[in-house]
Coordinates of N, CA and C and ligand atoms in Angstrom, one line a residue:
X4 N 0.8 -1.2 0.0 CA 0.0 0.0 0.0 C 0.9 1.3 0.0
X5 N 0.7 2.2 -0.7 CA 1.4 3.2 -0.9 C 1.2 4.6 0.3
X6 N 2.1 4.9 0.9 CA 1.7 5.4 2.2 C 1.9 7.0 1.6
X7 N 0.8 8.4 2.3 CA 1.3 9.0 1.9 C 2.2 10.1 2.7
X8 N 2.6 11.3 2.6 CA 3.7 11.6 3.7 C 3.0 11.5 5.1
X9 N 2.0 12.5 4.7 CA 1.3 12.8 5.9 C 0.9 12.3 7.2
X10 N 0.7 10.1 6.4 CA 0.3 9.5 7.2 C 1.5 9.0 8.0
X11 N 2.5 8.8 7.1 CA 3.3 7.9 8.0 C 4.1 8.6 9.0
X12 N 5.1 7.3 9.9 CA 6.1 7.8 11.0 C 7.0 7.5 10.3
X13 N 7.9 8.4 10.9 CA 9.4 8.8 10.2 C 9.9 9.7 11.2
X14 N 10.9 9.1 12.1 CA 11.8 9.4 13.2 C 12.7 10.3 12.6
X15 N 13.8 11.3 13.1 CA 14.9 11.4 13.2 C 15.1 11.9 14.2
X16 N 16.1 11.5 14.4 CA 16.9 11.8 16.4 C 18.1 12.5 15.8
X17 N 18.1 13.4 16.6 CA 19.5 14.6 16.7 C 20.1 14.5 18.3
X18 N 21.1 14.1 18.4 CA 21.6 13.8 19.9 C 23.1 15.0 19.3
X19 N 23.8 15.3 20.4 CA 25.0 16.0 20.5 C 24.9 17.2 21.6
X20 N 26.3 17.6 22.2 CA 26.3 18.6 23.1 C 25.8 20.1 22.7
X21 N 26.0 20.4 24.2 CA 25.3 21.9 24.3 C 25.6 22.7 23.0
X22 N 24.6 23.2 22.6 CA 25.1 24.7 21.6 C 25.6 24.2 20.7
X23 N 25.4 23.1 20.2 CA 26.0 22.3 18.6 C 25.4 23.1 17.5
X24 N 24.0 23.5 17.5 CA 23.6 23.6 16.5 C 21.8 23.0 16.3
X25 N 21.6 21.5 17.4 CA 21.1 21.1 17.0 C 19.6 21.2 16.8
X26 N 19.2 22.5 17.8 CA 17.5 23.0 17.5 C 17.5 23.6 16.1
X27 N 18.6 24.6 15.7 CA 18.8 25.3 14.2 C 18.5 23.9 13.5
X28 N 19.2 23.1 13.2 CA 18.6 22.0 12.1 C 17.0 21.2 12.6
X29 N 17.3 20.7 13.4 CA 16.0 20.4 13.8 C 14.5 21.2 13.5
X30 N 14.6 22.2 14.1 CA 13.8 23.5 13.7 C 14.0 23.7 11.7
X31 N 14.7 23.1 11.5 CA 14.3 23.5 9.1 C 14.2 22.3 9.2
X32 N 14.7 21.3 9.6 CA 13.7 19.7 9.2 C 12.5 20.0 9.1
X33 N 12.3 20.4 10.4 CA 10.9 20.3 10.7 C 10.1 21.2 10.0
X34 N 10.5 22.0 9.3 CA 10.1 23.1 8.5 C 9.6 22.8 7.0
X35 N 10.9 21.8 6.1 CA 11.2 21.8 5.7 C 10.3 20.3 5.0
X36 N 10.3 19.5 5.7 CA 9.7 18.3 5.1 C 8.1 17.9 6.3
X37 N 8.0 19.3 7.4 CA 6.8 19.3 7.6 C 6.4 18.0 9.2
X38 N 7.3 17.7 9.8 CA 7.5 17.1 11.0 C 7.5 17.8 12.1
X39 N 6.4 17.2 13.0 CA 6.8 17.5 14.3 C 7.8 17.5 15.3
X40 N 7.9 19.1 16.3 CA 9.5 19.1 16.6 C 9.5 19.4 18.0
X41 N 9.9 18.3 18.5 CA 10.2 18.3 20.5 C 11.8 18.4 20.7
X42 N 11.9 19.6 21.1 CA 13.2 20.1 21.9 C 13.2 19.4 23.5
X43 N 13.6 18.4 23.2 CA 13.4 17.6 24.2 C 14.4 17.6 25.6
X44 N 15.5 19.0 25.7 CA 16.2 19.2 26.8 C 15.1 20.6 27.2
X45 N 13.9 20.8 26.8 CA 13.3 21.7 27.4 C 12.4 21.0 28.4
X46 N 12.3 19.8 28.5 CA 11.6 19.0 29.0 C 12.6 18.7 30.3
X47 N 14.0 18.5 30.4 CA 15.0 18.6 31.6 C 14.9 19.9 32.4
X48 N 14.7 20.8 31.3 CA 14.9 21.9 32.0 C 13.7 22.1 32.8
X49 N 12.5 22.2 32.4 CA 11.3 22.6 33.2 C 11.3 21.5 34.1
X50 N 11.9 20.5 34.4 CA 11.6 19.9 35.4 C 12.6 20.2 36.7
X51 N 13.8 20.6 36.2 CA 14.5 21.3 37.1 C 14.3 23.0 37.3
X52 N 13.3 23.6 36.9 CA 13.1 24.8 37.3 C 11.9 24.8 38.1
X53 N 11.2 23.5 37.9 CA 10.0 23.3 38.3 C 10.2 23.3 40.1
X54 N 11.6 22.9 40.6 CA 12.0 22.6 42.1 C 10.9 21.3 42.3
X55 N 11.6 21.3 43.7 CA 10.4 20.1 44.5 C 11.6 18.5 44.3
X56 N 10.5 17.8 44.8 CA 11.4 16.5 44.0 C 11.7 16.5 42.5
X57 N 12.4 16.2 41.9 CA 12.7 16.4 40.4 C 11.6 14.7 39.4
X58 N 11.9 13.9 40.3 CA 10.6 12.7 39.7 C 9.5 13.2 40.0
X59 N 8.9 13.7 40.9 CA 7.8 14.4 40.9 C 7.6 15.2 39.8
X60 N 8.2 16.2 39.6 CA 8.2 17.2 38.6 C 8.1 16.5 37.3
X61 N 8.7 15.7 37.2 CA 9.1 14.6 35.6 C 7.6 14.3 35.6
X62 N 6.7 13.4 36.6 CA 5.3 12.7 36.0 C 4.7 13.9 36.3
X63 N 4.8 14.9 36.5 CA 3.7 15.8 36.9 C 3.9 16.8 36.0
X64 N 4.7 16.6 34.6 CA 5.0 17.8 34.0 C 3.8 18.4 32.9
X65 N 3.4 19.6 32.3 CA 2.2 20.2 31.9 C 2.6 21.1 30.9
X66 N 2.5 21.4 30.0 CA 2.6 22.5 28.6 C 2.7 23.5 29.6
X67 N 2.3 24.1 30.4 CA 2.5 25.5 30.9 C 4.0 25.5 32.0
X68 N 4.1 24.5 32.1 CA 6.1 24.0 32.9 C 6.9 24.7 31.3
X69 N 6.4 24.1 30.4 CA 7.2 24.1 29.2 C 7.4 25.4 28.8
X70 N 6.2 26.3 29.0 CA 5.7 27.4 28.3 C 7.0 29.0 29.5
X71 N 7.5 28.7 30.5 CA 7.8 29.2 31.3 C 9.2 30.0 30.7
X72 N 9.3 31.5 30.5 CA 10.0 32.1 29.6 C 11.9 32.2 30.5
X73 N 11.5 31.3 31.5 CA 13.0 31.6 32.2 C 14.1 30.0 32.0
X74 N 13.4 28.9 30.8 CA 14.4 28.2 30.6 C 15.4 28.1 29.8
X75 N 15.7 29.0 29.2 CA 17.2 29.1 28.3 C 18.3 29.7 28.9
X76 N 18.2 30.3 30.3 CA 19.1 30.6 30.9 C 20.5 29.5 30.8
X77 N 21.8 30.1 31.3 CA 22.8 29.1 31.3 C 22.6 28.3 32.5
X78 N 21.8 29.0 33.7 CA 21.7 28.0 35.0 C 20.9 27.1 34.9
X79 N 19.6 27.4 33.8 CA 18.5 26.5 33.7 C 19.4 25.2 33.2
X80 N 20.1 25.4 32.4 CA 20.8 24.4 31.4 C 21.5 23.8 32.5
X81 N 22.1 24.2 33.7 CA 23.2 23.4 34.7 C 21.9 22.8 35.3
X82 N 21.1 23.4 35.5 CA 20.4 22.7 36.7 C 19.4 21.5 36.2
X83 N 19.4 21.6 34.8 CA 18.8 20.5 33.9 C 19.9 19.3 34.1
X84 N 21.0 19.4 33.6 CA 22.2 18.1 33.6 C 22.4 17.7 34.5
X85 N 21.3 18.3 36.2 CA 21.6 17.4 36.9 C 20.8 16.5 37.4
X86 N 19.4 17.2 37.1 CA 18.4 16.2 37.0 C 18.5 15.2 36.1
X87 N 18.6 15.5 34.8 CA 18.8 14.8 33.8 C 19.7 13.4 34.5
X88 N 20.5 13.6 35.4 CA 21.4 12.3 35.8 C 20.9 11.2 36.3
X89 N 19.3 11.9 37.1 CA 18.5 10.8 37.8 C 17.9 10.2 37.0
X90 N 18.1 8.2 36.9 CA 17.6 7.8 36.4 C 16.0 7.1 36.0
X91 N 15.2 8.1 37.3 CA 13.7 7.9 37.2 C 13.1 9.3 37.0
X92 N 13.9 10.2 36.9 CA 13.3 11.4 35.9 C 13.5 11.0 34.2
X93 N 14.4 10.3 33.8 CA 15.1 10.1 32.6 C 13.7 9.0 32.1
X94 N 13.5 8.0 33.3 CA 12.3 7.3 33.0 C 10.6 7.8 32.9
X95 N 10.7 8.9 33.4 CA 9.3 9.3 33.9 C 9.5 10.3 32.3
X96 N 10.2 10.6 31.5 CA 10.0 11.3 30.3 C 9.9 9.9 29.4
X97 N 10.3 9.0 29.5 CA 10.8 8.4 28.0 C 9.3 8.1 27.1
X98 N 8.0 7.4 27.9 CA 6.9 7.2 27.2 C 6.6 8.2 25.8
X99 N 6.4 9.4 26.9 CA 6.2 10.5 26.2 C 6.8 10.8 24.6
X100 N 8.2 11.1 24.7 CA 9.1 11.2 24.0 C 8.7 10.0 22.9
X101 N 8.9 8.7 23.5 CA 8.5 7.8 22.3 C 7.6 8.0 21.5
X102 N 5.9 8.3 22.3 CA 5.2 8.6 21.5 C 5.0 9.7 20.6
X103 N 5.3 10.6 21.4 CA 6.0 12.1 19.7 C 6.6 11.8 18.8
X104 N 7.8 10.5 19.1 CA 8.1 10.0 17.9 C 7.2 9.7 16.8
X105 N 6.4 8.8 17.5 CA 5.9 8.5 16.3 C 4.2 9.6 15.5
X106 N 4.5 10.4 15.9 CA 3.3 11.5 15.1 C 3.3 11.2 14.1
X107 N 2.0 11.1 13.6 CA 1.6 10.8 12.0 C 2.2 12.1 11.3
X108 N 3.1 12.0 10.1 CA 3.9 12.5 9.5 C 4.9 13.2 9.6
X109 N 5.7 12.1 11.1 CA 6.8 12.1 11.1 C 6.9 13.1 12.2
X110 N 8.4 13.0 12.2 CA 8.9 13.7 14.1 C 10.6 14.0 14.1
X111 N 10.6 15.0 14.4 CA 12.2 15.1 14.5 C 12.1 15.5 16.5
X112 N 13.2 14.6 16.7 CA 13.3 15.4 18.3 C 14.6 15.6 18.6
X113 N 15.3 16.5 19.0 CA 17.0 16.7 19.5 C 17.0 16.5 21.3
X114 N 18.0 16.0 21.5 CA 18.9 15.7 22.9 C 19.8 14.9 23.0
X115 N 20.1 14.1 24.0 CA 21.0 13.7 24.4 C 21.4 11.8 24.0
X116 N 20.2 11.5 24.3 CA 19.7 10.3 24.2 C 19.0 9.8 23.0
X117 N 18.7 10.5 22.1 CA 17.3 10.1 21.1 C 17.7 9.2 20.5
X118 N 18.9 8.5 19.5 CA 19.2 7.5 18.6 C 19.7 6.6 19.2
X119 N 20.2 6.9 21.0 CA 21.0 5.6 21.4 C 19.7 5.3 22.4
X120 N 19.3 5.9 22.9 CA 18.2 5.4 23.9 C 16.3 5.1 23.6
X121 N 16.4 6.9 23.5 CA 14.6 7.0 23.0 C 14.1 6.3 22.1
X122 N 14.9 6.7 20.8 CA 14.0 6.0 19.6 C 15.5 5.2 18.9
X123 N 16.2 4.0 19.3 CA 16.7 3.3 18.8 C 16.9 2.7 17.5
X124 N 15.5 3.1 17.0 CA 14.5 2.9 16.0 C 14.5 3.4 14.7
X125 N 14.9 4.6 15.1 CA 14.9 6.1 13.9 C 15.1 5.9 12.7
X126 N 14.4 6.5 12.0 CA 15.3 6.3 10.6 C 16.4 6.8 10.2
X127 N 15.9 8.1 10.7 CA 17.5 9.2 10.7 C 18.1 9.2 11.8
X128 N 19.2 9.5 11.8 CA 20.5 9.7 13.3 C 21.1 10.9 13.0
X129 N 21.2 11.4 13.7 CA 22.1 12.7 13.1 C 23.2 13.1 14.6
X130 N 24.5 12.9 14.7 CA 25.3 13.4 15.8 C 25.7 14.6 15.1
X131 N 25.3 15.9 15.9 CA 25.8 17.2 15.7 C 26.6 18.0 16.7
X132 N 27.8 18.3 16.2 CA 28.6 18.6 17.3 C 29.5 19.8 16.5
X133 N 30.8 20.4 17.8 CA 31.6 20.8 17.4 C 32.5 21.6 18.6
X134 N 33.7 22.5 18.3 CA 34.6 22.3 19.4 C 34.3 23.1 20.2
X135 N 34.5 22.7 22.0 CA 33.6 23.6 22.8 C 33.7 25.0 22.9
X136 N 35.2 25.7 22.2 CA 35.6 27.1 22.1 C 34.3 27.5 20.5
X137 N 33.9 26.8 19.6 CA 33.0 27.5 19.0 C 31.2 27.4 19.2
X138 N 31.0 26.3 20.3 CA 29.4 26.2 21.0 C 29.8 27.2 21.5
X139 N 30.9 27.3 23.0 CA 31.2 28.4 23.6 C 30.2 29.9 23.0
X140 N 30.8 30.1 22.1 CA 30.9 31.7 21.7 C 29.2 31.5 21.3
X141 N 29.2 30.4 20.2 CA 27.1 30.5 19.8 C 26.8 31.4 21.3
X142 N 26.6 30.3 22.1 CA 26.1 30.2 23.2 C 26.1 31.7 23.9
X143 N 27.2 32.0 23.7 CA 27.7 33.3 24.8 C 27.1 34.5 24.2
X144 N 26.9 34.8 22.5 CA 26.3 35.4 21.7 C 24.3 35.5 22.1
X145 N 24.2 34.3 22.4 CA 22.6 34.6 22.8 C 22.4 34.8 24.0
X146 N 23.7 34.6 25.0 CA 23.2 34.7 26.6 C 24.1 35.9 27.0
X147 N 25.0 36.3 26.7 CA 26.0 37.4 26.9 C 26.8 36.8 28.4
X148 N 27.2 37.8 28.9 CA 28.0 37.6 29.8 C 29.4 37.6 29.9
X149 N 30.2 36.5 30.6 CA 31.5 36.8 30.5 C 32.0 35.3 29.5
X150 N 32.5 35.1 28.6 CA 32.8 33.9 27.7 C 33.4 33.0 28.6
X151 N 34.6 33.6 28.7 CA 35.3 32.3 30.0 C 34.1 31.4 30.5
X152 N 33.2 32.0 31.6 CA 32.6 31.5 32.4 C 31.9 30.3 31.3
X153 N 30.8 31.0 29.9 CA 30.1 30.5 29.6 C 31.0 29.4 29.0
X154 N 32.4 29.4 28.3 CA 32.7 27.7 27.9 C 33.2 27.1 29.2
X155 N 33.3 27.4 30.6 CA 33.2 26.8 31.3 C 32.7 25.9 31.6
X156 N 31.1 26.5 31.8 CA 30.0 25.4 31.8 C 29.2 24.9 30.8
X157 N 30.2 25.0 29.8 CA 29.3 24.5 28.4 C 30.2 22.9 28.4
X158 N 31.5 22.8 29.0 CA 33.0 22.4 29.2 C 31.9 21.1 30.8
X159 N 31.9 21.9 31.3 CA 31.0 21.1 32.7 C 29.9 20.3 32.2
X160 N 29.1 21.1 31.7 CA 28.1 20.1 31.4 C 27.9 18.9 30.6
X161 N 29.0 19.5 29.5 CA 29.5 18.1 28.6 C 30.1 17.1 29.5
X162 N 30.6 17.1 30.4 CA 31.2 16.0 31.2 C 30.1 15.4 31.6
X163 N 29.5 16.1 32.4 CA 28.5 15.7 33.2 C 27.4 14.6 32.3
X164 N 27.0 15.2 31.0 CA 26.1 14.8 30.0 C 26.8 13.2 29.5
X165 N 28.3 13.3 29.4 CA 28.8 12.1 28.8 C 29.3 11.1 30.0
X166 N 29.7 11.8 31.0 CA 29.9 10.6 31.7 C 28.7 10.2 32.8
X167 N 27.9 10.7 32.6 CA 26.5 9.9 34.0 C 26.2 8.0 33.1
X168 N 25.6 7.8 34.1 CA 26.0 5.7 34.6 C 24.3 5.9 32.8
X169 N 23.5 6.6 33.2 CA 22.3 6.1 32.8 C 22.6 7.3 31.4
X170 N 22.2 6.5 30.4 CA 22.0 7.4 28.9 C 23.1 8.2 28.5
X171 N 24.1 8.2 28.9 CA 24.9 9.2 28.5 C 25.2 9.3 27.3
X172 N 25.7 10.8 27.0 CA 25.2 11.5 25.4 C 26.7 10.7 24.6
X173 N 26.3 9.8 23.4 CA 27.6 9.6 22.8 C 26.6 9.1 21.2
X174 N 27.6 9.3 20.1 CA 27.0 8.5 19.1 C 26.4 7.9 19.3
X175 N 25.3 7.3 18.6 CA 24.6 6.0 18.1 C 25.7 5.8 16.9
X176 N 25.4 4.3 16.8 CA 26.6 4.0 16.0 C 26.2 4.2 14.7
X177 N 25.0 3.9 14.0 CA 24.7 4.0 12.6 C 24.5 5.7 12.7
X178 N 24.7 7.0 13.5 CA 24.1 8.2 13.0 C 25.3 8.8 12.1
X179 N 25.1 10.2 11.7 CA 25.2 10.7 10.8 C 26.0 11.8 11.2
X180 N 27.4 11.8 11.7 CA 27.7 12.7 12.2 C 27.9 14.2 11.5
X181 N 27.6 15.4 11.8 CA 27.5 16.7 11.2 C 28.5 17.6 12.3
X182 N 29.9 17.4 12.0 CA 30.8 18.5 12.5 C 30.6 20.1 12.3
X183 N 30.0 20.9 13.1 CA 29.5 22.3 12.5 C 30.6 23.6 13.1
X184 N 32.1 22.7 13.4 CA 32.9 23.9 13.6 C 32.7 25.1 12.7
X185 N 33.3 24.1 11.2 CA 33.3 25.1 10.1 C 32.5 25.4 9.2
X186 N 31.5 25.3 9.2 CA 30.0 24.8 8.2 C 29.2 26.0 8.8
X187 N 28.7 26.7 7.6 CA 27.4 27.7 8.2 C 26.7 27.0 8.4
X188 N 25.5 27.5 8.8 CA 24.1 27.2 9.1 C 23.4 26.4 8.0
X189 N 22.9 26.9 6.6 CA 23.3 26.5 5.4 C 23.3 25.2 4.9
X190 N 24.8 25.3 5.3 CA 25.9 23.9 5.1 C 25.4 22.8 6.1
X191 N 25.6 23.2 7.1 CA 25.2 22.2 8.5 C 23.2 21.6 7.7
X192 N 22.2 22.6 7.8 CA 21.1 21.7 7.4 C 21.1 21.0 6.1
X193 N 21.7 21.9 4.9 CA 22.1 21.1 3.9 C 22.7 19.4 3.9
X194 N 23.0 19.4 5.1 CA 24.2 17.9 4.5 C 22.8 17.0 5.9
X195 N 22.2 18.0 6.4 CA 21.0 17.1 7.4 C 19.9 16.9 6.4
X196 N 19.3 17.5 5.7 CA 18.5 17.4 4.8 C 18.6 16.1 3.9
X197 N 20.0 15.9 3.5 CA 20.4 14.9 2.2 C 20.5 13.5 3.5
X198 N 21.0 13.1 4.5 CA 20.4 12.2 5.8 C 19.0 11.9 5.4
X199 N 18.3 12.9 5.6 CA 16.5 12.2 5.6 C 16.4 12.2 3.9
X200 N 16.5 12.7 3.2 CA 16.3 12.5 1.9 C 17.0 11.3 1.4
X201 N 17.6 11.1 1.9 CA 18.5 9.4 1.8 C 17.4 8.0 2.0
X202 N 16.7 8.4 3.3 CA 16.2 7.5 4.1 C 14.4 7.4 3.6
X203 N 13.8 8.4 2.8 CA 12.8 8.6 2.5 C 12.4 7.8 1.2
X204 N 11.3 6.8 1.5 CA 10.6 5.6 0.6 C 10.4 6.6 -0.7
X205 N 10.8 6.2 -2.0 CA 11.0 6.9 -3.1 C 9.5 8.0 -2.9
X206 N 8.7 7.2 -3.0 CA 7.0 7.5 -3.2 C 6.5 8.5 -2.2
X207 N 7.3 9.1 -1.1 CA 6.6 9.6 -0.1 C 7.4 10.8 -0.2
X208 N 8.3 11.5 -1.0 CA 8.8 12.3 -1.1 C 8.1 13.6 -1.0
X209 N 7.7 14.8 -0.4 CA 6.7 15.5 -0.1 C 6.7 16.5 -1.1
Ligands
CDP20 O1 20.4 23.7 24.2 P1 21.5 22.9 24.9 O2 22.1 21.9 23.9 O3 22.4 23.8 25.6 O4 20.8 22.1 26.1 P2 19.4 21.3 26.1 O5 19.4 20.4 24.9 O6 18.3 22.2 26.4 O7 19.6 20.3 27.3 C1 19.8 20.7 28.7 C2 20.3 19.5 29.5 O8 19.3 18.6 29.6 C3 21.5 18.8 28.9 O9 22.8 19.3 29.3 C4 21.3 17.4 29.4 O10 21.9 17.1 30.6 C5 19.8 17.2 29.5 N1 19.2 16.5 28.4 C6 19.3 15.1 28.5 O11 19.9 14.5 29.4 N2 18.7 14.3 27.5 C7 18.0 14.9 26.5 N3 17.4 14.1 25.6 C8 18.0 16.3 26.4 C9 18.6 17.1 27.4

């Protein structure tokens, strides 16, 4: 039976460190071939802004946690990688996450875990990264402050992100790695685009 875009599922998981890049791509996928798009470290964050027990916060979480205009801070971000480490907040999200995957005409979600944990499954993989002196500066450009400090904890949190016992952020082995030291914006979704356009059943091309 010939499926058409709209109907079917069609994963792609974007996993890689802070300030890679990987909402900018995520965000024109999803633009772009028309997929739904969960920024899925916004879901760490509101649970760690949320205070209280942090598993509490995880099953108790609500669109209006999400909607809260104080999580892009750089502290929201620290105080996310550390809940993020508990392994029954990490579980009290995963259902959820699965099922956005599979939204009828497809799903893009970015974090930490998506190709090696969440959706194992994916069609697409995409590892987006690059060196922490150039996340650094993205990063420090939308939040200001003092730079040192900000590749500090961009420097911290990647530890913290790669070395915890439960999901820690590393390749999936079949993904698609996209180095964006030296690549515009452009460049970087261009070579993410031709990933899903690879993996797309001739006939469902949109
Ligand atoms: O935007 P940025 O890359 O700086 O961070 P984020 O994607 O909003 O994620 C904030 C924190 O949530 C990360 O440092 C991770 O510790 C955690 N996180 C996670 O553990 N698993 C995910 N799927 C997404 C985020």
């Amino acid at each position: 039976m010939e499926l058409k875009a709209s109907q079917m599922e069609f994963t792609v998981a974007i996993d890689g460190p802070a300030a890679a890049g990987k909402g900018t791509i995520a965000r024109a996928l999803a633009d772009k071939f028309g997929f739904a798009y969960l920024d899925t470290g916004l879901l760490y964050r509101a649970v760690a802004a949320k205070g209280g027990d942090p598993v509490q916060a995880a099953m108790g979480l609500t669109p209006q946690d999400l909607a809260r205009d104080d999580l892009r801070t750089l502290a929201a971000g620290q105080a996310a990688s550390r809940v993020a480490a508990m392994p029954q907040v990490r579980a009290a999200l995963t259902a959820f996450q699965r099922q956005f995957a599979r939204s009828a005409g497809g799903a893009v979600l970015d974090g930490r875990d998506i190709g090696t944990v969440i959706c194992p499954m994916a069609e697409v993989k995409l590892y987006v990264t690059s060196s922490a002196e150039v996340r650094a500066e993205r990063r420090w450009r939308e939040t200001g402050g003092d730079l040192a400090q900000v590749l500090a904890e961009v420097r911290e949190r990647d530890a913290r992100d790669m070395g915890r016992a439960d999901a820690p952020l590393r390749p999936a082995e079949d993904s698609v790695l996209i180095d964006t030291t030296e690549l515009t914006i452009e460049q970087a979704v261009d070579l993410a685009c031709a990933a899903v356009l690879a993996r797309f059943p001739e006939r469902t091309i949109p």
